[in-house]
Structure formats: C-alpha cells, structure tokens
C-alpha cells in the first residue's frame, strides 16, 4: 500500500475513533455517569479519557494536510455532535497549525457548525492566536465571517462598525454573504438605511448590488436613493464599475465615468480614478490631468498611481503634479509632495536645483525639511 494511502487511512481512523468515542460515551447514558463524573472532576491536563481524546484530536489536526476530504467530513458532519467546549478546543488546536492548507482543512468545516453562542468566542480564539504570531488562512476568516452572518448578522456588522481594526471591506462582505444565504430580504432592508460606518457600508453595497440582478439602471437607481456623500452610495459605486466593466466591449473605467448619471459623478470619481490607475500610466496621467478639477476629486484614493508615476519618472512627475488643482480644505496633502520627496532621495542635486526655482511657501517645497 502506498504511503499516502496509509496516511489517509490513519487520519480517517483517528478522526472516526475520536467521534465514535464521543458518541459511544453519549449513548451509554446513566450507566456511565460515575465515570463521567470522575472525568469531569479530573484536572484538564490529566491522563484520563478526556486527555486521550484531546491527543487524538491534536494528532488528527497535525496529520490532515492535503487529505482534506476525510477531515472535512469530520469537521462539518461530526463536529456538530461534539459539545461546545470540545468544538472550541478543536478550533484552538487547529488555529495553532502553521500551514494554511492544514488550517483550512481542519477549521472551515468546523466553523460552519458553530452556534450563535460560540461564534464570538471562536473569533476571540482565532484573533488571539493570530495576534501571537500564527496567522490564520484567508479562507478560515472567510468561513468565520460567513457563519457569523448566518447566525447574527446585525450584531456582527455592528461589531465591525465599532471596531474596524484589522478588518477589511472583504471581511464585511463575507459576513453579508452569510446573511444573504439565510435572510436576503432582511439583509436588503438593513442595507438600504443610510448612515453606516465604512465597513458596514461595504457589506450593504453587496446586498444592494446583488438585488439589482445585473441591471445597471436598477443599481444606479438604488444608489441615487442615498445622500450623495453617504458611505454606502460610494461603496455601491465600486460594484457599479465592476458590473459595468463586464457589460460589453470597450467598457473602460473612463467610459463608464462618462456614461454614469451626472449626479453620481462626484461619488464615482474615486472609483473611476482608482481603476484607471491600474492600467497604462500615461493614459491614467492624461485622464487625471483632464478630470482633476471635477467635483469629487480625491487624491488619497490614487496613491498607487502616484507611486507608479514617481517610480517611472520622479522629476517629470514632480513637475506635472505641481500643476494639478489643490485645495487645503479638501486635499490632505498636495499631490506633488510624494514625487518631490522621491526625487530628492534619488537625485538630490537636480531636485534641490529645481526647488530653488519654486516659491518658498508652496506645499511641495521641501528645502527647509532637508
């Protein structure tokens, strides 16, 4: 028998033994109560049956690896038969595994059967282990947020709104995915209310865009119902550009920006500029030159474009950027500051000579800082 086959059988046998032992213990009923009492009274690190089961579980976690088919059956189907304490212990064991593939194989199915009462504690376990240095696979977090969305979406999203540290729009949208699976109507009703925090808005945008069923006009109409500066409206425009770009040939971000309702263009500017910056840098530079004076301009959304242009030509980018419109009231920093600073690092003599030609009080004149 091949080694891989032996390992598969060994893993399955360990998993089956773990679950079978638990099930047999449950089915014995009152006749085994004294043994149960002794086991419960024993210290957590004692060498009794509980420790043996824990050892078997840890061995299974460490061995699963690429044999996910076997472990997934255990994680999803059989984990539901375990006690809450045992599920959370297995979660903690699996979270200590370093390999992402092993983590996913052990944890994703297990997470899918967590209860509403367990989900917050599970989040704390995974977060705590990650904070200590063992990162959790993206698929593990995806499974967790989706399960929380199935169980307690409004509570989970309120949690995101109150504490955004370490979380992303993708995390929030994964939570909304779970909510849409269980109560699409309730999710949409929640999403249509304005005034959300940024991560809540990202989740709301998913519900609203999916309700449009691929109809751009319907999605545009839904976005127009929000106040112009509402976070959900802006988040929905990211979905709008995604959908419009797949609607036919020559649907570039620049073309979509021109076609969208004029009343939405200020909110659409960041989404358009960001996508245009992903393409040809010369074309992006030309678009920005033409549209930098449009309402809704937000240089902060296109930092990657400025970094690319600066890397390619720091001197040329600095000279170009100083001509872009700027308002101290709306722009946190002048767009020329980054390229000028980079130019000073890469060619200090030429950059300093150019800066001498600039007024001393302009935002990009960094001579005094050197």
GROMACS .gro file of N, CA and C in nm, residues 168-253:
model
  258
  168UNK      N    1  -1.139   4.426   0.703
  168UNK     CA    2  -1.140   4.487   0.571
  168UNK      C    3  -1.280   4.484   0.512
  169UNK      N    4  -1.304   4.561   0.404
  169UNK     CA    5  -1.432   4.550   0.334
  169UNK      C    6  -1.464   4.409   0.289
  170UNK      N    7  -1.362   4.332   0.253
  170UNK     CA    8  -1.386   4.193   0.212
  170UNK      C    9  -1.443   4.112   0.327
  171UNK      N   10  -1.392   4.134   0.448
  171UNK     CA   11  -1.445   4.065   0.566
  171UNK      C   12  -1.592   4.099   0.586
  172UNK      N   13  -1.624   4.228   0.575
  172UNK     CA   14  -1.763   4.270   0.596
  172UNK      C   15  -1.854   4.210   0.489
  173UNK      N   16  -1.807   4.203   0.366
  173UNK     CA   17  -1.888   4.147   0.258
  173UNK      C   18  -1.905   3.995   0.275
  174UNK      N   19  -1.805   3.930   0.332
  174UNK     CA   20  -1.821   3.788   0.363
  174UNK      C   21  -1.930   3.767   0.468
  175UNK      N   22  -1.937   3.857   0.566
  175UNK     CA   23  -2.044   3.846   0.665
  175UNK      C   24  -2.180   3.867   0.598
  176UNK      N   25  -2.187   3.963   0.507
  176UNK     CA   26  -2.312   3.985   0.435
  176UNK      C   27  -2.349   3.864   0.349
  177UNK      N   28  -2.251   3.795   0.294
  177UNK     CA   29  -2.279   3.675   0.216
  177UNK      C   30  -2.354   3.573   0.299
  178UNK      N   31  -2.311   3.554   0.424
  178UNK     CA   32  -2.382   3.463   0.513
  178UNK      C   33  -2.524   3.508   0.542
  179UNK      N   34  -2.543   3.638   0.559
  179UNK     CA   35  -2.677   3.692   0.585
  179UNK      C   36  -2.767   3.671   0.464
  180UNK      N   37  -2.715   3.696   0.345
  180UNK     CA   38  -2.795   3.680   0.223
  180UNK      C   39  -2.839   3.534   0.204
  181UNK      N   40  -2.759   3.441   0.253
  181UNK     CA   41  -2.796   3.299   0.243
  181UNK      C   42  -2.920   3.267   0.326
  182UNK      N   43  -2.934   3.336   0.437
  182UNK     CA   44  -3.040   3.299   0.532
  182UNK      C   45  -3.159   3.394   0.532
  183UNK      N   46  -3.138   3.520   0.496
  183UNK     CA   47  -3.249   3.617   0.500
  183UNK      C   48  -3.217   3.733   0.406
  184UNK      N   49  -3.231   3.710   0.277
  184UNK     CA   50  -3.195   3.811   0.177
  184UNK      C   51  -3.282   3.936   0.191
  185UNK      N   52  -3.410   3.920   0.221
  185UNK     CA   53  -3.499   4.035   0.234
  185UNK      C   54  -3.460   4.121   0.354
  186UNK      N   55  -3.430   4.057   0.466
  186UNK     CA   56  -3.388   4.132   0.584
  186UNK      C   57  -3.255   4.202   0.562
  187UNK      N   58  -3.164   4.135   0.491
  187UNK     CA   59  -3.033   4.195   0.462
  187UNK      C   60  -3.049   4.319   0.376
  188UNK      N   61  -3.136   4.312   0.275
  188UNK     CA   62  -3.155   4.426   0.186
  188UNK      C   63  -3.221   4.542   0.260
  189UNK      N   64  -3.319   4.513   0.344
  189UNK     CA   65  -3.384   4.619   0.421
  189UNK      C   66  -3.283   4.692   0.510
  190UNK      N   67  -3.194   4.618   0.571
  190UNK     CA   68  -3.089   4.679   0.654
  190UNK      C   69  -2.995   4.761   0.567
  191UNK      N   70  -2.958   4.708   0.451
  191UNK     CA   71  -2.861   4.774   0.364
  191UNK      C   72  -2.912   4.907   0.311
  192UNK      N   73  -3.041   4.921   0.293
  192UNK     CA   74  -3.098   5.041   0.232
  192UNK      C   75  -3.105   5.159   0.328
  193UNK      N   76  -3.073   5.139   0.454
  193UNK     CA   77  -3.074   5.250   0.551
  193UNK      C   78  -2.940   5.324   0.544
  194UNK      N   79  -2.942   5.456   0.528
  194UNK     CA   80  -2.816   5.532   0.517
  194UNK      C   81  -2.748   5.549   0.652
  195UNK      N   82  -2.629   5.610   0.649
  195UNK     CA   83  -2.559   5.648   0.771
  195UNK      C   84  -2.471   5.542   0.831
  196UNK      N   85  -2.420   5.451   0.750
  196UNK     CA   86  -2.338   5.341   0.803
  196UNK      C   87  -2.190   5.377   0.809
  197UNK      N   88  -2.120   5.307   0.898
  197UNK     CA   89  -1.974   5.315   0.904
  197UNK      C   90  -1.916   5.249   0.778
  198UNK      N   91  -1.790   5.279   0.743
  198UNK     CA   92  -1.734   5.230   0.616
  198UNK      C   93  -1.744   5.079   0.594
  199UNK      N   94  -1.711   4.998   0.694
  199UNK     CA   95  -1.717   4.854   0.674
  199UNK      C   96  -1.861   4.805   0.664
  200UNK      N   97  -1.950   4.864   0.741
  200UNK     CA   98  -2.091   4.831   0.728
  200UNK      C   99  -2.141   4.867   0.588
  201UNK      N  100  -2.093   4.980   0.536
  201UNK     CA  101  -2.133   5.024   0.402
  201UNK      C  102  -2.086   4.926   0.296
  202UNK      N  103  -1.966   4.870   0.313
  202UNK     CA  104  -1.916   4.771   0.217
  202UNK      C  105  -2.007   4.649   0.213
  203UNK      N  106  -2.054   4.607   0.331
  203UNK     CA  107  -2.145   4.493   0.337
  203UNK      C  108  -2.279   4.528   0.273
  204UNK      N  109  -2.330   4.647   0.304
  204UNK     CA  110  -2.458   4.691   0.249
  204UNK      C  111  -2.452   4.696   0.096
  205UNK      N  112  -2.339   4.741   0.042
  205UNK     CA  113  -2.325   4.753  -0.103
  205UNK      C  114  -2.342   4.617  -0.171
  206UNK      N  115  -2.293   4.512  -0.108
  206UNK     CA  116  -2.308   4.379  -0.168
  206UNK      C  117  -2.455   4.341  -0.178
  207UNK      N  118  -2.532   4.365  -0.072
  207UNK     CA  119  -2.674   4.331  -0.075
  207UNK      C  120  -2.747   4.412  -0.182
  208UNK      N  121  -2.715   4.540  -0.192
  208UNK     CA  122  -2.783   4.627  -0.288
  208UNK      C  123  -2.746   4.590  -0.431
  209UNK      N  124  -2.618   4.563  -0.456
  209UNK     CA  125  -2.577   4.528  -0.593
  209UNK      C  126  -2.635   4.394  -0.636
  210UNK      N  127  -2.642   4.299  -0.545
  210UNK     CA  128  -2.700   4.169  -0.581
  210UNK      C  129  -2.849   4.181  -0.608
  211UNK      N  130  -2.917   4.272  -0.538
  211UNK     CA  131  -3.061   4.287  -0.559
  211UNK      C  132  -3.093   4.345  -0.696
  212UNK      N  133  -2.993   4.409  -0.759
  212UNK     CA  134  -3.015   4.467  -0.892
  212UNK      C  135  -3.014   4.361  -1.002
  213UNK      N  136  -2.967   4.240  -0.971
  213UNK     CA  137  -2.968   4.128  -1.067
  213UNK      C  138  -2.899   4.163  -1.199
  214UNK      N  139  -2.788   4.235  -1.190
  214UNK     CA  140  -2.711   4.266  -1.309
  214UNK      C  141  -2.763   4.382  -1.392
  215UNK      N  142  -2.866   4.451  -1.346
  215UNK     CA  143  -2.926   4.563  -1.420
  215UNK      C  144  -2.861   4.693  -1.373
  216UNK      N  145  -2.781   4.756  -1.461
  216UNK     CA  146  -2.709   4.877  -1.424
  216UNK      C  147  -2.804   4.992  -1.389
  217UNK      N  148  -2.910   5.006  -1.465
  217UNK     CA  149  -3.005   5.114  -1.437
  217UNK      C  150  -3.072   5.095  -1.301
  218UNK      N  151  -3.103   4.970  -1.270
  218UNK     CA  152  -3.164   4.942  -1.140
  218UNK      C  153  -3.066   4.972  -1.026
  219UNK      N  154  -2.940   4.936  -1.047
  219UNK     CA  155  -2.840   4.963  -0.945
  219UNK      C  156  -2.817   5.114  -0.932
  220UNK      N  157  -2.813   5.183  -1.043
  220UNK     CA  158  -2.796   5.329  -1.039
  220UNK      C  159  -2.911   5.394  -0.964
  221UNK      N  160  -3.032   5.347  -0.989
  221UNK     CA  161  -3.149   5.400  -0.919
  221UNK      C  162  -3.140   5.376  -0.769
  222UNK      N  163  -3.092   5.259  -0.731
  222UNK     CA  164  -3.077   5.228  -0.587
  222UNK      C  165  -2.973   5.319  -0.523
  223UNK      N  166  -2.865   5.348  -0.594
  223UNK     CA  167  -2.759   5.434  -0.539
  223UNK      C  168  -2.810   5.576  -0.522
  224UNK      N  169  -2.890   5.623  -0.617
  224UNK     CA  170  -2.941   5.761  -0.613
  224UNK      C  171  -3.035   5.785  -0.495
  225UNK      N  172  -3.083   5.682  -0.432
  225UNK     CA  173  -3.171   5.697  -0.317
  225UNK      C  174  -3.094   5.740  -0.191
  226UNK      N  175  -2.961   5.725  -0.194
  226UNK     CA  176  -2.880   5.764  -0.080
  226UNK      C  177  -2.833   5.909  -0.096
  227UNK      N  178  -2.808   5.977   0.016
  227UNK     CA  179  -2.744   6.110   0.007
  227UNK      C  180  -2.610   6.098  -0.065
  228UNK      N  181  -2.571   6.204  -0.134
  228UNK     CA  182  -2.452   6.199  -0.219
  228UNK      C  183  -2.325   6.156  -0.150
  229UNK      N  184  -2.306   6.197  -0.025
  229UNK     CA  185  -2.182   6.166   0.046
  229UNK      C  186  -2.195   6.043   0.135
  230UNK      N  187  -2.304   5.970   0.123
  230UNK     CA  188  -2.325   5.854   0.208
  230UNK      C  189  -2.222   5.744   0.176
  231UNK      N  190  -2.172   5.678   0.280
  231UNK     CA  191  -2.068   5.576   0.261
  231UNK      C  192  -2.119   5.458   0.180
  232UNK      N  193  -2.246   5.421   0.196
  232UNK     CA  194  -2.300   5.308   0.120
  232UNK      C  195  -2.308   5.341  -0.028
  233UNK      N  196  -2.347   5.464  -0.061
  233UNK     CA  197  -2.353   5.505  -0.201
  233UNK      C  198  -2.215   5.492  -0.266
  234UNK      N  199  -2.112   5.538  -0.197
  234UNK     CA  200  -1.976   5.529  -0.252
  234UNK      C  201  -1.932   5.384  -0.266
  235UNK      N  202  -1.965   5.301  -0.168
  235UNK     CA  203  -1.928   5.159  -0.176
  235UNK      C  204  -2.001   5.091  -0.291
  236UNK      N  205  -2.127   5.128  -0.313
  236UNK     CA  206  -2.204   5.068  -0.423
  236UNK      C  207  -2.142   5.101  -0.558
  237UNK      N  208  -2.077   5.217  -0.569
  237UNK     CA  209  -2.019   5.255  -0.698
  237UNK      C  210  -1.902   5.165  -0.737
  238UNK      N  211  -1.834   5.108  -0.639
  238UNK     CA  212  -1.731   5.009  -0.673
  238UNK      C  213  -1.796   4.889  -0.741
  239UNK      N  214  -1.911   4.845  -0.688
  239UNK     CA  215  -1.983   4.734  -0.751
  239UNK      C  216  -2.037   4.776  -0.888
  240UNK      N  217  -2.081   4.900  -0.899
  240UNK     CA  218  -2.132   4.950  -1.026
  240UNK      C  219  -2.024   4.941  -1.135
  241UNK      N  220  -1.904   4.987  -1.104
  241UNK     CA  221  -1.795   4.982  -1.203
  241UNK      C  222  -1.760   4.837  -1.237
  242UNK      N  223  -1.761   4.749  -1.137
  242UNK     CA  224  -1.735   4.608  -1.165
  242UNK      C  225  -1.837   4.552  -1.262
  243UNK      N  226  -1.964   4.578  -1.235
  243UNK     CA  227  -2.071   4.526  -1.318
  243UNK      C  228  -2.067   4.588  -1.458
  244UNK      N  229  -2.048   4.718  -1.466
  244UNK     CA  230  -2.047   4.787  -1.595
  244UNK      C  231  -1.930   4.742  -1.682
  245UNK      N  232  -1.815   4.713  -1.620
  245UNK     CA  233  -1.698   4.672  -1.697
  245UNK      C  234  -1.718   4.538  -1.765
  246UNK      N  235  -1.813   4.459  -1.717
  246UNK     CA  236  -1.841   4.327  -1.775
  246UNK      C  237  -1.962   4.331  -1.869
  247UNK      N  238  -2.019   4.449  -1.887
  247UNK     CA  239  -2.144   4.459  -1.963
  247UNK      C  240  -2.122   4.455  -2.114
  248UNK      N  241  -2.002   4.478  -2.161
  248UNK     CA  242  -1.976   4.475  -2.306
  248UNK      C  243  -1.836   4.521  -2.337
  249UNK      N  244  -1.804   4.527  -2.467
  249UNK     CA  245  -1.671   4.568  -2.510
  249UNK      C  246  -1.652   4.718  -2.485
  250UNK      N  247  -1.524   4.754  -2.472
  250UNK     CA  248  -1.486   4.894  -2.458
  250UNK      C  249  -1.552   4.962  -2.338
  251UNK      N  250  -1.580   4.886  -2.235
  251UNK     CA  251  -1.636   4.943  -2.113
  251UNK      C  252  -1.523   4.974  -2.016
  252UNK      N  253  -1.439   5.070  -2.055
  252UNK     CA  254  -1.330   5.110  -1.968
  252UNK      C  255  -1.385   5.194  -1.853
  253UNK      N  256  -1.303   5.211  -1.749
  253UNK     CA  257  -1.347   5.292  -1.635
  253UNK      C  258  -1.373   5.436  -1.679
   0.00000   0.00000   0.00000
